[in-house]
Amino acid sequence: MSGSVVLLHFAGAVALLLWATRMVRTGVERAYGDVLRRRLRSTLSNPVLALATGTALAVALQSSTAVTLLVGSFAGSGIVTGIGGLLAVRGAEVGSALVVKLLSYDLTLLVPITIFAGTVMFMATERREWRQPGRILVGIGLLILSLEMMGQASEPLRDSRILPMIVTYLSEDPITAYLLAALITWLFHSSIAAVLFLVALASKGVINADLALVMVLGVNLGSSIIAPILTRGAPAAARVVPMGNLLMRGAGSMVALAAVLYARPSTVMLGSDPSNIIVNAHILFNVAILIAGIPLARLIERAAKAVVALNAPPVVPEPMEHIEISALDPKVLDHPSLALANATREVIGVCDTIEVMLKSVMELYDEPDRARMTALAALDDRVDRKHAAIKLYLAKITTHEMDEDEALRTQELLGACVKLEQVGDIITRNMLVHVKKKLDRGLTFTPEGWRELSNLHATVVANARLAFNVLVSRDRDTALQLVREKDRLRDVERDTSQRHFERLREGTTQSVETSSLHLDTIRDLKQINSLLASIAYPVLEEHGLLGGTRLRAAE
């Protein structure tokens, strides 16, 4: 077999490995993403739970980088602390290494089982709760299949005349081997894929134990670089956790490399063959970094913040005004289907503005700024203008002949537009007033109170996106999820209020000073969530899932 054909087979196997890993991750995110995010918010305040959650999440998502990005975004939103985020990432790296260990066993029998079962589950129904687990099973089957393909593709490499020269060179130049492994990991964007790639080469005798040990350390360097590069344009607070991981894991791999080159330790205790040495060395390194990272977490957090601050751009208020372009074309009013499509586009534009307002108002709670408060109020004026224009446009559509579906869609868009306008009013007439009061009186929430409000706000923002998706897709399952989230938020609001009253009874000064602001903000967020959840009602009513004021069980 020619060298080009071997490389082609190997490239196909690697591509299938990356695709299968992504398939598993997207299946888990779609099926259980909201549950995972809620659990993450509630567990990262406890160091032990943060470690365990990070480990479990990496196993589920098949990617420590995905966990790093997710936790970093939570830290940037103030939902979790930087230390909690760093500990979760440490656990995620160990979880990722354990996935490699699991996949290193002979799992070939699972290929037909998982692909067959997953395909049946995915094709047999339209229900999301069955289709996404089916997607996960198919992804697992393809992942294991890709490992078989990598082993088969690497078989001819044993007879290569050029490869031994390359391996000899890398064995004599460990720094180059270390950096090459880091580059491969960056190209794969997955430490799991990179380590399994090394395992495939080692299983065929292509690389020896000493070279494998050096390249494993390079994989860990490359993996730690991915998240900081992907978040380079994110807000500074969201970059602290990825940067902290780079300082800990990346710098740790360099220290470990220096130790290996100096001491030349025996690899016998790591396994009897290069494949086992690679997997066990990867686990051992990440466990060592985990143990070292617990006492050093606070120091690493401060160092990461300092590094991020060095290249952080000056904070400039984001422009909230832009040229308004209307989709409400009067020329198509005599074609109701086209006119309704235009109205939908315009309502989605209002949705985008509401999302900006909803996110911005919480930023103002954290850092009040009068200029941005004025800009936020101007956004509400834009929503009012859009609302009036859409109502008039929809009224003109009704003067033309429409079928029943078009008439129902007209009412649905009108109702959604009214609710969005009410959300805008709550943000500017209630929440913005709270911000001004907080600024004028110099008030500060307790850390616990602010974390509770941030969690509640993050849930409302997530539900807002669900509502906007329902408005466009009219998807039954998404509508059901949105209404169920409304019920869940009611419980969260009750628990949040209860904890606030407990702090008041304890006489916490900050809680007493900010009590009215805290409770009023909870009330406003709950009201906003209720308005947004009601956007799902027309879809549920159409499917016979809405009985009076109660949600019927989905059939």
PDB file of N, CA and C in Angstrom, residues 286-330:
ATOM      1  N   ASN A 286      -2.525  14.073  34.928  1.00  0.00           N
ATOM      2  CA  ASN A 286      -3.684  14.912  35.258  1.00  0.00           C
ATOM      3  C   ASN A 286      -4.121  14.749  36.702  1.00  0.00           C
ATOM      4  N   VAL A 287      -3.937  13.566  37.276  1.00  0.00           N
ATOM      5  CA  VAL A 287      -4.214  13.399  38.701  1.00  0.00           C
ATOM      6  C   VAL A 287      -3.215  14.209  39.530  1.00  0.00           C
ATOM      7  N   ALA A 288      -1.934  14.201  39.103  1.00  0.00           N
ATOM      8  CA  ALA A 288      -0.915  14.984  39.812  1.00  0.00           C
ATOM      9  C   ALA A 288      -1.225  16.475  39.747  1.00  0.00           C
ATOM     10  N   ILE A 289      -1.652  16.943  38.570  1.00  0.00           N
ATOM     11  CA  ILE A 289      -2.018  18.358  38.424  1.00  0.00           C
ATOM     12  C   ILE A 289      -3.242  18.682  39.275  1.00  0.00           C
ATOM     13  N   LEU A 290      -4.179  17.738  39.356  1.00  0.00           N
ATOM     14  CA  LEU A 290      -5.357  17.931  40.206  1.00  0.00           C
ATOM     15  C   LEU A 290      -4.953  18.099  41.664  1.00  0.00           C
ATOM     16  N   ILE A 291      -4.092  17.203  42.150  1.00  0.00           N
ATOM     17  CA  ILE A 291      -3.663  17.268  43.552  1.00  0.00           C
ATOM     18  C   ILE A 291      -2.909  18.567  43.833  1.00  0.00           C
ATOM     19  N   ALA A 292      -2.025  18.948  42.900  1.00  0.00           N
ATOM     20  CA  ALA A 292      -1.271  20.195  43.084  1.00  0.00           C
ATOM     21  C   ALA A 292      -2.176  21.414  42.933  1.00  0.00           C
ATOM     22  N   GLY A 293      -3.218  21.272  42.130  1.00  0.00           N
ATOM     23  CA  GLY A 293      -4.066  22.430  41.841  1.00  0.00           C
ATOM     24  C   GLY A 293      -4.992  22.829  42.967  1.00  0.00           C
ATOM     25  N   ILE A 294      -5.314  21.901  43.864  1.00  0.00           N
ATOM     26  CA  ILE A 294      -6.242  22.232  44.954  1.00  0.00           C
ATOM     27  C   ILE A 294      -5.658  23.302  45.887  1.00  0.00           C
ATOM     28  N   PRO A 295      -4.455  23.116  46.441  1.00  0.00           N
ATOM     29  CA  PRO A 295      -3.919  24.173  47.316  1.00  0.00           C
ATOM     30  C   PRO A 295      -3.478  25.422  46.554  1.00  0.00           C
ATOM     31  N   LEU A 296      -3.194  25.266  45.260  1.00  0.00           N
ATOM     32  CA  LEU A 296      -2.698  26.404  44.476  1.00  0.00           C
ATOM     33  C   LEU A 296      -3.808  27.155  43.743  1.00  0.00           C
ATOM     34  N   ALA A 297      -5.072  26.734  43.938  1.00  0.00           N
ATOM     35  CA  ALA A 297      -6.177  27.301  43.148  1.00  0.00           C
ATOM     36  C   ALA A 297      -6.276  28.813  43.284  1.00  0.00           C
ATOM     37  N   ARG A 298      -6.195  29.320  44.510  1.00  0.00           N
ATOM     38  CA  ARG A 298      -6.330  30.768  44.712  1.00  0.00           C
ATOM     39  C   ARG A 298      -5.174  31.531  44.063  1.00  0.00           C
ATOM     40  N   LEU A 299      -3.969  31.003  44.191  1.00  0.00           N
ATOM     41  CA  LEU A 299      -2.800  31.642  43.577  1.00  0.00           C
ATOM     42  C   LEU A 299      -2.921  31.640  42.052  1.00  0.00           C
ATOM     43  N   ILE A 300      -3.355  30.502  41.503  1.00  0.00           N
ATOM     44  CA  ILE A 300      -3.517  30.399  40.050  1.00  0.00           C
ATOM     45  C   ILE A 300      -4.591  31.375  39.559  1.00  0.00           C
ATOM     46  N   GLU A 301      -5.668  31.511  40.330  1.00  0.00           N
ATOM     47  CA  GLU A 301      -6.730  32.446  39.936  1.00  0.00           C
ATOM     48  C   GLU A 301      -6.180  33.870  39.867  1.00  0.00           C
ATOM     49  N   ARG A 302      -5.403  34.276  40.881  1.00  0.00           N
ATOM     50  CA  ARG A 302      -4.844  35.637  40.871  1.00  0.00           C
ATOM     51  C   ARG A 302      -3.887  35.818  39.708  1.00  0.00           C
ATOM     52  N   ALA A 303      -3.061  34.811  39.449  1.00  0.00           N
ATOM     53  CA  ALA A 303      -2.121  34.905  38.328  1.00  0.00           C
ATOM     54  C   ALA A 303      -2.855  34.985  36.998  1.00  0.00           C
ATOM     55  N   ALA A 304      -3.933  34.187  36.853  1.00  0.00           N
ATOM     56  CA  ALA A 304      -4.705  34.207  35.609  1.00  0.00           C
ATOM     57  C   ALA A 304      -5.351  35.569  35.389  1.00  0.00           C
ATOM     58  N   LYS A 305      -5.892  36.149  36.446  1.00  0.00           N
ATOM     59  CA  LYS A 305      -6.492  37.480  36.318  1.00  0.00           C
ATOM     60  C   LYS A 305      -5.447  38.516  35.906  1.00  0.00           C
ATOM     61  N   ALA A 306      -4.245  38.393  36.461  1.00  0.00           N
ATOM     62  CA  ALA A 306      -3.178  39.329  36.118  1.00  0.00           C
ATOM     63  C   ALA A 306      -2.769  39.188  34.655  1.00  0.00           C
ATOM     64  N   VAL A 307      -2.666  37.951  34.178  1.00  0.00           N
ATOM     65  CA  VAL A 307      -2.295  37.730  32.775  1.00  0.00           C
ATOM     66  C   VAL A 307      -3.380  38.239  31.841  1.00  0.00           C
ATOM     67  N   VAL A 308      -4.639  37.947  32.175  1.00  0.00           N
ATOM     68  CA  VAL A 308      -5.760  38.409  31.346  1.00  0.00           C
ATOM     69  C   VAL A 308      -5.797  39.940  31.294  1.00  0.00           C
ATOM     70  N   ALA A 309      -5.502  40.576  32.446  1.00  0.00           N
ATOM     71  CA  ALA A 309      -5.535  42.041  32.506  1.00  0.00           C
ATOM     72  C   ALA A 309      -4.456  42.682  31.635  1.00  0.00           C
ATOM     73  N   LEU A 310      -3.363  41.952  31.373  1.00  0.00           N
ATOM     74  CA  LEU A 310      -2.268  42.517  30.578  1.00  0.00           C
ATOM     75  C   LEU A 310      -2.691  42.827  29.153  1.00  0.00           C
ATOM     76  N   ASN A 311      -3.532  41.966  28.572  1.00  0.00           N
ATOM     77  CA  ASN A 311      -3.938  42.186  27.187  1.00  0.00           C
ATOM     78  C   ASN A 311      -5.430  42.427  27.047  1.00  0.00           C
ATOM     79  N   ALA A 312      -6.076  42.799  28.158  1.00  0.00           N
ATOM     80  CA  ALA A 312      -7.506  43.096  28.088  1.00  0.00           C
ATOM     81  C   ALA A 312      -7.712  44.454  27.431  1.00  0.00           C
ATOM     82  N   PRO A 313      -8.590  44.552  26.432  1.00  0.00           N
ATOM     83  CA  PRO A 313      -8.860  45.844  25.800  1.00  0.00           C
ATOM     84  C   PRO A 313      -9.583  46.762  26.759  1.00  0.00           C
ATOM     85  N   PRO A 314      -9.458  48.060  26.588  1.00  0.00           N
ATOM     86  CA  PRO A 314     -10.191  48.991  27.450  1.00  0.00           C
ATOM     87  C   PRO A 314     -11.690  48.761  27.349  1.00  0.00           C
ATOM     88  N   VAL A 315     -12.343  48.843  28.492  1.00  0.00           N
ATOM     89  CA  VAL A 315     -13.787  48.610  28.515  1.00  0.00           C
ATOM     90  C   VAL A 315     -14.505  49.800  27.898  1.00  0.00           C
ATOM     91  N   VAL A 316     -15.160  49.531  26.779  1.00  0.00           N
ATOM     92  CA  VAL A 316     -15.911  50.571  26.073  1.00  0.00           C
ATOM     93  C   VAL A 316     -17.367  50.138  26.042  1.00  0.00           C
ATOM     94  N   PRO A 317     -18.285  50.997  26.454  1.00  0.00           N
ATOM     95  CA  PRO A 317     -19.689  50.609  26.401  1.00  0.00           C
ATOM     96  C   PRO A 317     -20.082  50.160  25.004  1.00  0.00           C
ATOM     97  N   GLU A 318     -20.756  49.018  24.919  1.00  0.00           N
ATOM     98  CA  GLU A 318     -21.175  48.524  23.624  1.00  0.00           C
ATOM     99  C   GLU A 318     -22.246  49.435  23.049  1.00  0.00           C
ATOM    100  N   PRO A 319     -22.155  49.727  21.759  1.00  0.00           N
ATOM    101  CA  PRO A 319     -23.170  50.580  21.142  1.00  0.00           C
ATOM    102  C   PRO A 319     -24.521  49.880  21.155  1.00  0.00           C
ATOM    103  N   MET A 320     -25.532  50.573  21.625  1.00  0.00           N
ATOM    104  CA  MET A 320     -26.856  49.973  21.680  1.00  0.00           C
ATOM    105  C   MET A 320     -27.761  50.508  20.562  1.00  0.00           C
ATOM    106  N   GLU A 321     -27.281  51.490  19.851  1.00  0.00           N
ATOM    107  CA  GLU A 321     -28.083  52.042  18.766  1.00  0.00           C
ATOM    108  C   GLU A 321     -27.485  51.616  17.442  1.00  0.00           C
ATOM    109  N   HIS A 322     -28.314  51.311  16.498  1.00  0.00           N
ATOM    110  CA  HIS A 322     -27.846  51.063  15.144  1.00  0.00           C
ATOM    111  C   HIS A 322     -28.950  51.450  14.178  1.00  0.00           C
ATOM    112  N   ILE A 323     -28.623  51.466  12.919  1.00  0.00           N
ATOM    113  CA  ILE A 323     -29.600  51.850  11.909  1.00  0.00           C
ATOM    114  C   ILE A 323     -30.736  50.839  11.900  1.00  0.00           C
ATOM    115  N   GLU A 324     -31.948  51.315  11.964  1.00  0.00           N
ATOM    116  CA  GLU A 324     -33.105  50.433  11.981  1.00  0.00           C
ATOM    117  C   GLU A 324     -33.564  50.143  10.557  1.00  0.00           C
ATOM    118  N   ILE A 325     -33.617  48.875  10.219  1.00  0.00           N
ATOM    119  CA  ILE A 325     -34.091  48.437   8.913  1.00  0.00           C
ATOM    120  C   ILE A 325     -35.348  47.628   9.126  1.00  0.00           C
ATOM    121  N   SER A 326     -36.432  48.043   8.508  1.00  0.00           N
ATOM    122  CA  SER A 326     -37.707  47.366   8.714  1.00  0.00           C
ATOM    123  C   SER A 326     -37.944  46.302   7.657  1.00  0.00           C
ATOM    124  N   ALA A 327     -38.464  45.168   8.107  1.00  0.00           N
ATOM    125  CA  ALA A 327     -38.837  44.090   7.180  1.00  0.00           C
ATOM    126  C   ALA A 327     -40.299  44.181   6.772  1.00  0.00           C
ATOM    127  N   LEU A 328     -41.006  45.182   7.270  1.00  0.00           N
ATOM    128  CA  LEU A 328     -42.450  45.301   7.028  1.00  0.00           C
ATOM    129  C   LEU A 328     -42.714  45.946   5.668  1.00  0.00           C
ATOM    130  N   ASP A 329     -42.639  45.143   4.629  1.00  0.00           N
ATOM    131  CA  ASP A 329     -42.782  45.620   3.251  1.00  0.00           C
ATOM    132  C   ASP A 329     -44.266  45.753   2.906  1.00  0.00           C
ATOM    133  N   PRO A 330     -44.761  46.966   2.672  1.00  0.00           N
ATOM    134  CA  PRO A 330     -46.191  47.147   2.367  1.00  0.00           C
ATOM    135  C   PRO A 330     -46.586  46.583   1.003  1.00  0.00           C
TER     136      PRO A 330
END
